[in-house]
């Protein structure tokens, strides 16, 4: 269901208003940021874009060996910039169309974006379970702190075994022509557009059966990418909040934000993301009221500033080319 853009703007405005009213969001903090912090965040955003480029590049090379890292970077940065400046409108579509020009296997390249997103989601789930014991230990949720403290090694051993088995299972499925045939025949029975897209995605996914290492590299980069994003937010929180918050809390709260921001109820998740981040941080920090939403809002502003050159380049040189 599509929501009217005006309604999205109203929702975002209301959320920003209440976040500001109840002291979760303070715009005045922007004018008091230290130069050192600004430089650090801009450097980290550069690293985030480079990692995102590499992550996608390892998937694209399977679909078309002629795709260069330079073209992938240009495409990824344009999409990244449009997502932030135009609030999530068509960033993935534009970066894909830009890369499709002059390249073969257009379906494979297009659907690599979906696979990249799916692996990104898996990386967030893995990180959540990686840091779950720390959250329980710090906050003593449900009285599990003593139990987890005594069995932390067992927990991580089980988690590692599960991840290894999961990767082996995925690799086995990708290499099984029988599973390939059963899944595709089942999906192609349906005429629904969504089911057709899922079928095409599975068909492209099976092309990675001889390149499972690329999928693993993509996953590892995705995990590291989330950690860098979490660290960026943690640096901002350390600088502007009156009390110390842990890295794990900021990381997990940001993962929650990325999940909630997918809901199409505000432009680019503005307001929704800040509200989700503030609520999760409030709960994780023993209901201590701090300006948590300001942390994510500042990170968003930094990304928007970094994205301005990409948007200018798009409108001056790329927009007409993509439309042709």
Coordinates of C-alpha atoms in Angstrom, one line a residue:
X1 CA 0.0 0.0 0.0
X2 CA 1.4 3.4 -1.1
X3 CA 1.1 6.3 1.4
X4 CA 0.6 9.8 0.1
X5 CA 3.8 11.8 0.3
X6 CA 2.0 14.6 2.1
X7 CA 0.9 12.2 4.8
X8 CA 4.5 11.0 5.2
X9 CA 5.7 14.6 5.7
X10 CA 3.0 15.2 8.3
X11 CA 4.0 12.0 10.2
X12 CA 7.7 12.9 10.1
X13 CA 6.9 16.5 11.3
X14 CA 4.7 15.2 14.2
X15 CA 7.4 12.8 15.3
X16 CA 10.1 15.4 15.2
X17 CA 7.9 17.8 17.1
X18 CA 7.2 15.4 20.0
X19 CA 10.9 14.2 20.1
X20 CA 11.9 17.8 20.5
X21 CA 9.2 18.6 23.0
X22 CA 10.1 15.7 25.3
X23 CA 13.9 16.5 25.1
X24 CA 14.9 13.5 23.0
X25 CA 16.0 15.8 20.2
X26 CA 17.8 19.1 20.5
X27 CA 18.7 21.0 17.3
X28 CA 21.0 23.5 19.1
X29 CA 23.6 20.7 19.6
X30 CA 24.5 21.0 16.0
X31 CA 26.2 24.3 16.6
X32 CA 28.3 23.0 19.4
X33 CA 29.9 20.0 17.8
X34 CA 33.7 19.8 17.9
X35 CA 35.7 20.0 14.7
X36 CA 37.5 16.7 15.6
X37 CA 34.2 14.9 15.8
X38 CA 33.1 16.3 12.5
X39 CA 36.2 15.1 10.7
X40 CA 36.0 11.7 12.3
X41 CA 32.4 11.2 11.2
X42 CA 33.1 12.3 7.7
X43 CA 36.1 9.9 7.5
X44 CA 33.9 7.1 8.8
X45 CA 31.2 7.9 6.3
X46 CA 33.8 7.6 3.6
X47 CA 34.8 4.1 4.9
X48 CA 31.1 3.2 5.0
X49 CA 30.6 4.0 1.3
X50 CA 33.8 2.2 0.4
X51 CA 32.7 -0.9 2.3
X52 CA 29.3 -0.7 0.7
X53 CA 30.9 -0.5 -2.7
X54 CA 33.1 -3.5 -2.1
X55 CA 30.2 -5.5 -0.7
X56 CA 28.1 -5.0 -3.8
X57 CA 31.2 -5.4 -6.1
X58 CA 31.8 -9.0 -5.0
X59 CA 28.2 -9.9 -6.0
X60 CA 28.4 -8.0 -9.3
X61 CA 31.6 -9.7 -10.5
X62 CA 29.7 -13.0 -10.5
X63 CA 27.1 -11.6 -12.8
X64 CA 29.5 -9.6 -15.1
X65 CA 33.3 -9.9 -14.9
X66 CA 33.7 -6.7 -16.9
X67 CA 32.2 -4.5 -14.2
X68 CA 35.0 -2.3 -12.7
X69 CA 35.4 -1.2 -9.1
X70 CA 35.4 2.4 -10.3
X71 CA 32.0 2.0 -12.0
X72 CA 30.6 0.2 -8.9
X73 CA 31.8 3.0 -6.6
X74 CA 30.3 5.7 -8.8
X75 CA 27.0 3.9 -9.0
X76 CA 26.9 3.1 -5.3
X77 CA 27.7 6.6 -4.2
X78 CA 25.0 8.1 -6.5
X79 CA 22.4 5.8 -5.0
X80 CA 23.7 6.4 -1.4
X81 CA 23.5 10.2 -2.0
X82 CA 20.0 10.1 -3.5
X83 CA 18.7 7.9 -0.6
X84 CA 19.8 10.6 1.9
X85 CA 19.0 13.8 0.0
X86 CA 15.8 12.6 -1.6
X87 CA 14.8 10.7 1.5
X88 CA 15.0 7.1 0.1
X89 CA 13.4 7.9 -3.3
X90 CA 14.8 5.6 -6.0
X91 CA 18.4 5.4 -4.8
X92 CA 18.7 1.7 -5.5
X93 CA 16.9 2.0 -8.8
X94 CA 19.1 4.9 -10.1
X95 CA 22.4 3.2 -9.0
X96 CA 21.3 0.0 -10.8
X97 CA 20.2 1.8 -14.0
X98 CA 23.5 3.7 -14.0
X99 CA 25.5 0.5 -13.8
X100 CA 23.4 -1.3 -16.4
X101 CA 24.5 1.0 -19.2
X102 CA 26.7 -0.9 -21.6
X103 CA 26.7 -4.1 -19.5
X104 CA 25.3 -7.5 -20.2
X105 CA 23.2 -9.7 -17.9
X106 CA 21.0 -6.8 -16.8
X107 CA 18.6 -9.1 -14.8
X108 CA 21.5 -10.5 -12.8
X109 CA 23.0 -7.1 -12.1
X110 CA 19.5 -5.7 -11.1
X111 CA 18.7 -8.5 -8.8
X112 CA 22.1 -8.4 -7.2
X113 CA 20.8 -5.4 -5.3
X114 CA 18.1 -7.5 -3.7
X115 CA 20.6 -10.2 -2.7
X116 CA 22.9 -7.6 -1.3
X117 CA 20.0 -6.3 0.8
X118 CA 19.1 -9.8 2.0
X119 CA 22.7 -10.5 3.1
X120 CA 22.7 -7.1 4.8
X121 CA 19.6 -8.2 6.7
X122 CA 21.4 -11.4 7.7
X123 CA 24.4 -9.4 8.9
X124 CA 22.1 -7.4 11.2
X125 CA 20.6 -10.5 12.7
X126 CA 24.0 -12.0 13.3
X127 CA 25.2 -8.8 15.0
X128 CA 22.1 -8.7 17.2
X129 CA 22.9 -12.2 18.5
X130 CA 26.6 -11.4 18.8
X131 CA 25.9 -8.5 21.2
X132 CA 22.8 -9.9 22.9
X133 CA 24.7 -11.2 25.9
X134 CA 26.3 -7.8 26.6
X135 CA 22.9 -6.2 26.6
X136 CA 21.5 -8.7 29.0
X137 CA 24.6 -8.4 31.2
X138 CA 24.6 -4.7 31.4
X139 CA 20.8 -4.3 32.0
X140 CA 20.1 -7.6 33.8
X141 CA 17.1 -8.1 31.6
X142 CA 14.8 -10.8 33.0
X143 CA 17.5 -11.6 35.6
X144 CA 19.6 -13.4 33.0
X145 CA 22.9 -11.6 33.8
X146 CA 24.3 -14.3 36.2
X147 CA 23.2 -17.1 33.9
X148 CA 24.8 -15.5 30.8
X149 CA 27.9 -14.5 32.7
X150 CA 28.4 -18.1 33.7
X151 CA 27.6 -19.5 30.2
X152 CA 28.9 -16.9 27.9
X153 CA 31.5 -19.1 26.3
X154 CA 28.9 -21.8 25.6
X155 CA 26.5 -19.2 24.1
X156 CA 29.2 -18.0 21.6
X157 CA 30.3 -21.5 20.8
X158 CA 26.7 -22.5 19.9
X159 CA 26.3 -19.3 17.9
X160 CA 29.5 -20.0 15.9
X161 CA 28.4 -23.6 15.2
X162 CA 24.9 -22.4 14.1
X163 CA 26.5 -19.9 11.7
X164 CA 28.9 -22.5 10.2
X165 CA 26.0 -25.0 9.7
X166 CA 23.9 -22.2 8.2
X167 CA 26.6 -21.4 5.7
X168 CA 27.1 -25.1 4.8
X169 CA 23.4 -25.5 4.4
X170 CA 23.1 -22.5 2.0
X171 CA 26.1 -23.7 0.1
X172 CA 24.5 -27.2 -0.2
X173 CA 21.2 -25.7 -1.4
X174 CA 23.0 -23.6 -4.0
X175 CA 24.8 -26.6 -5.4
X176 CA 21.8 -28.8 -5.5
X177 CA 20.1 -28.8 -8.9
X178 CA 17.2 -30.7 -7.5
X179 CA 16.5 -28.0 -4.9
X180 CA 16.9 -25.4 -7.6
X181 CA 14.4 -27.1 -9.8
X182 CA 11.8 -27.8 -7.0
X183 CA 11.9 -24.2 -5.7
X184 CA 11.7 -22.6 -9.2
X185 CA 8.9 -24.9 -10.4
X186 CA 6.9 -24.2 -7.3
X187 CA 7.3 -20.4 -7.6
X188 CA 6.7 -20.2 -11.4
X189 CA 3.2 -21.7 -10.8
X190 CA 2.0 -18.3 -9.5
X191 CA 1.3 -15.2 -11.7
X192 CA 1.6 -12.7 -8.9
X193 CA 4.3 -10.0 -9.6
X194 CA 5.8 -10.3 -6.1
X195 CA 6.1 -14.1 -6.5
X196 CA 7.6 -13.7 -9.9
X197 CA 10.2 -11.3 -8.5
X198 CA 11.0 -13.8 -5.7
X199 CA 11.4 -16.5 -8.4
X200 CA 13.8 -14.4 -10.4
X201 CA 15.7 -13.6 -7.3
X202 CA 16.1 -17.3 -6.5
X203 CA 17.1 -18.0 -10.1
X204 CA 19.9 -15.4 -9.8
X205 CA 20.8 -16.6 -6.3
X206 CA 21.5 -20.1 -7.8
X207 CA 24.0 -18.5 -10.2
X208 CA 26.2 -18.0 -7.1
X209 CA 26.5 -21.8 -6.6
X210 CA 30.1 -21.7 -7.8
X211 CA 30.8 -18.4 -6.0
X212 CA 29.8 -19.1 -2.4
X213 CA 33.0 -17.5 -1.3
X214 CA 31.7 -14.2 -2.8
X215 CA 28.6 -14.5 -0.7
X216 CA 30.7 -15.1 2.4
X217 CA 32.9 -12.1 1.7
X218 CA 29.8 -10.0 1.2
X219 CA 28.4 -11.1 4.6
X220 CA 31.7 -10.4 6.4
X221 CA 32.0 -7.0 4.8
X222 CA 28.3 -6.3 5.7
X223 CA 29.0 -7.2 9.4
X224 CA 32.0 -4.9 9.5
X225 CA 30.0 -2.2 7.8
X226 CA 27.4 -2.3 10.5
X227 CA 30.1 -2.1 13.1
X228 CA 31.5 1.0 11.5
X229 CA 28.1 2.6 11.4
X230 CA 27.5 1.7 15.0
X231 CA 30.9 3.1 16.0
X232 CA 30.1 6.4 14.2
X233 CA 26.9 6.8 16.1
X234 CA 28.7 5.8 19.3
X235 CA 31.2 8.6 18.8
X236 CA 28.4 11.1 18.4
X237 CA 26.7 9.8 21.5
X238 CA 29.9 10.0 23.5
X239 CA 30.4 13.6 22.5
X240 CA 26.9 15.1 23.0
X241 CA 25.2 13.0 25.7
X242 CA 25.7 13.9 29.3
X243 CA 26.1 10.3 30.3
X244 CA 28.2 7.5 28.8
X245 CA 26.4 4.9 26.7
X246 CA 27.9 1.6 25.5
X247 CA 29.0 0.8 22.0
X248 CA 26.8 -2.3 21.9
X249 CA 23.7 -0.3 22.8
X250 CA 24.3 2.2 20.0
X251 CA 25.0 -0.6 17.6
X252 CA 21.9 -2.6 18.4
X253 CA 19.7 0.5 18.5
X254 CA 20.9 1.5 15.0
X255 CA 20.0 -2.0 13.7
X256 CA 16.5 -1.5 15.1
X257 CA 16.4 1.9 13.3
X258 CA 17.3 0.3 10.0
X259 CA 14.5 -2.3 10.4
X260 CA 11.9 0.3 11.4
X261 CA 12.9 2.8 8.7
X262 CA 11.9 0.4 6.0
X263 CA 8.3 1.1 7.0
X264 CA 7.0 3.6 4.3
X265 CA 5.3 6.0 6.8
X266 CA 7.7 8.9 6.6
X267 CA 10.1 10.2 3.9
X268 CA 13.4 8.4 4.3
X269 CA 12.4 7.2 7.7
X270 CA 12.9 10.7 9.1
X271 CA 11.3 11.0 12.6
X272 CA 10.5 7.3 12.6
X273 CA 14.2 6.3 12.8
X274 CA 15.0 8.9 15.4
X275 CA 11.9 7.9 17.5
X276 CA 12.9 4.2 17.3
X277 CA 16.5 4.9 18.2
X278 CA 15.5 7.1 21.2
X279 CA 13.1 4.4 22.5
X280 CA 15.5 1.5 22.2
X281 CA 18.3 3.5 23.8
X282 CA 15.9 4.7 26.6
X283 CA 15.1 1.0 27.3
X284 CA 18.7 -0.2 27.1
X285 CA 20.0 2.5 29.4
X286 CA 17.7 1.8 32.3
X287 CA 15.0 4.3 31.3
X288 CA 17.5 7.3 31.6
X289 CA 16.1 10.2 29.6
X290 CA 18.8 11.7 27.3
X291 CA 18.8 13.3 23.9
X292 CA 19.2 10.0 22.1
X293 CA 17.3 11.2 18.9
X294 CA 19.8 14.0 18.5
X295 CA 22.5 11.3 18.0
X296 CA 20.9 9.7 15.0
X297 CA 19.7 13.1 13.7
X298 CA 23.3 14.4 13.6
X299 CA 24.5 11.3 11.9
X300 CA 21.7 11.8 9.3
X301 CA 22.8 15.4 8.8
X302 CA 26.4 14.4 8.3
X303 CA 25.4 11.8 5.6
X304 CA 23.2 14.4 3.9
X305 CA 26.2 16.9 3.7
X306 CA 28.4 14.1 2.4
X307 CA 25.8 13.3 -0.2
X308 CA 25.4 16.8 -1.7
X309 CA 28.2 16.3 -4.4
X310 CA 26.6 13.0 -5.5
X311 CA 23.2 14.6 -6.0
X312 CA 24.7 17.6 -7.9
X313 CA 26.6 15.1 -10.2
X314 CA 23.4 13.1 -10.8
X315 CA 21.3 16.1 -11.8
X316 CA 24.1 17.7 -14.0
X317 CA 25.5 14.7 -15.8
X318 CA 23.7 11.4 -15.1
X319 CA 19.9 12.0 -14.9
X320 CA 19.3 12.3 -18.7
X321 CA 21.7 9.4 -19.4
X322 CA 19.8 7.1 -17.1
X323 CA 16.4 8.1 -18.5
X324 CA 17.5 7.1 -22.1

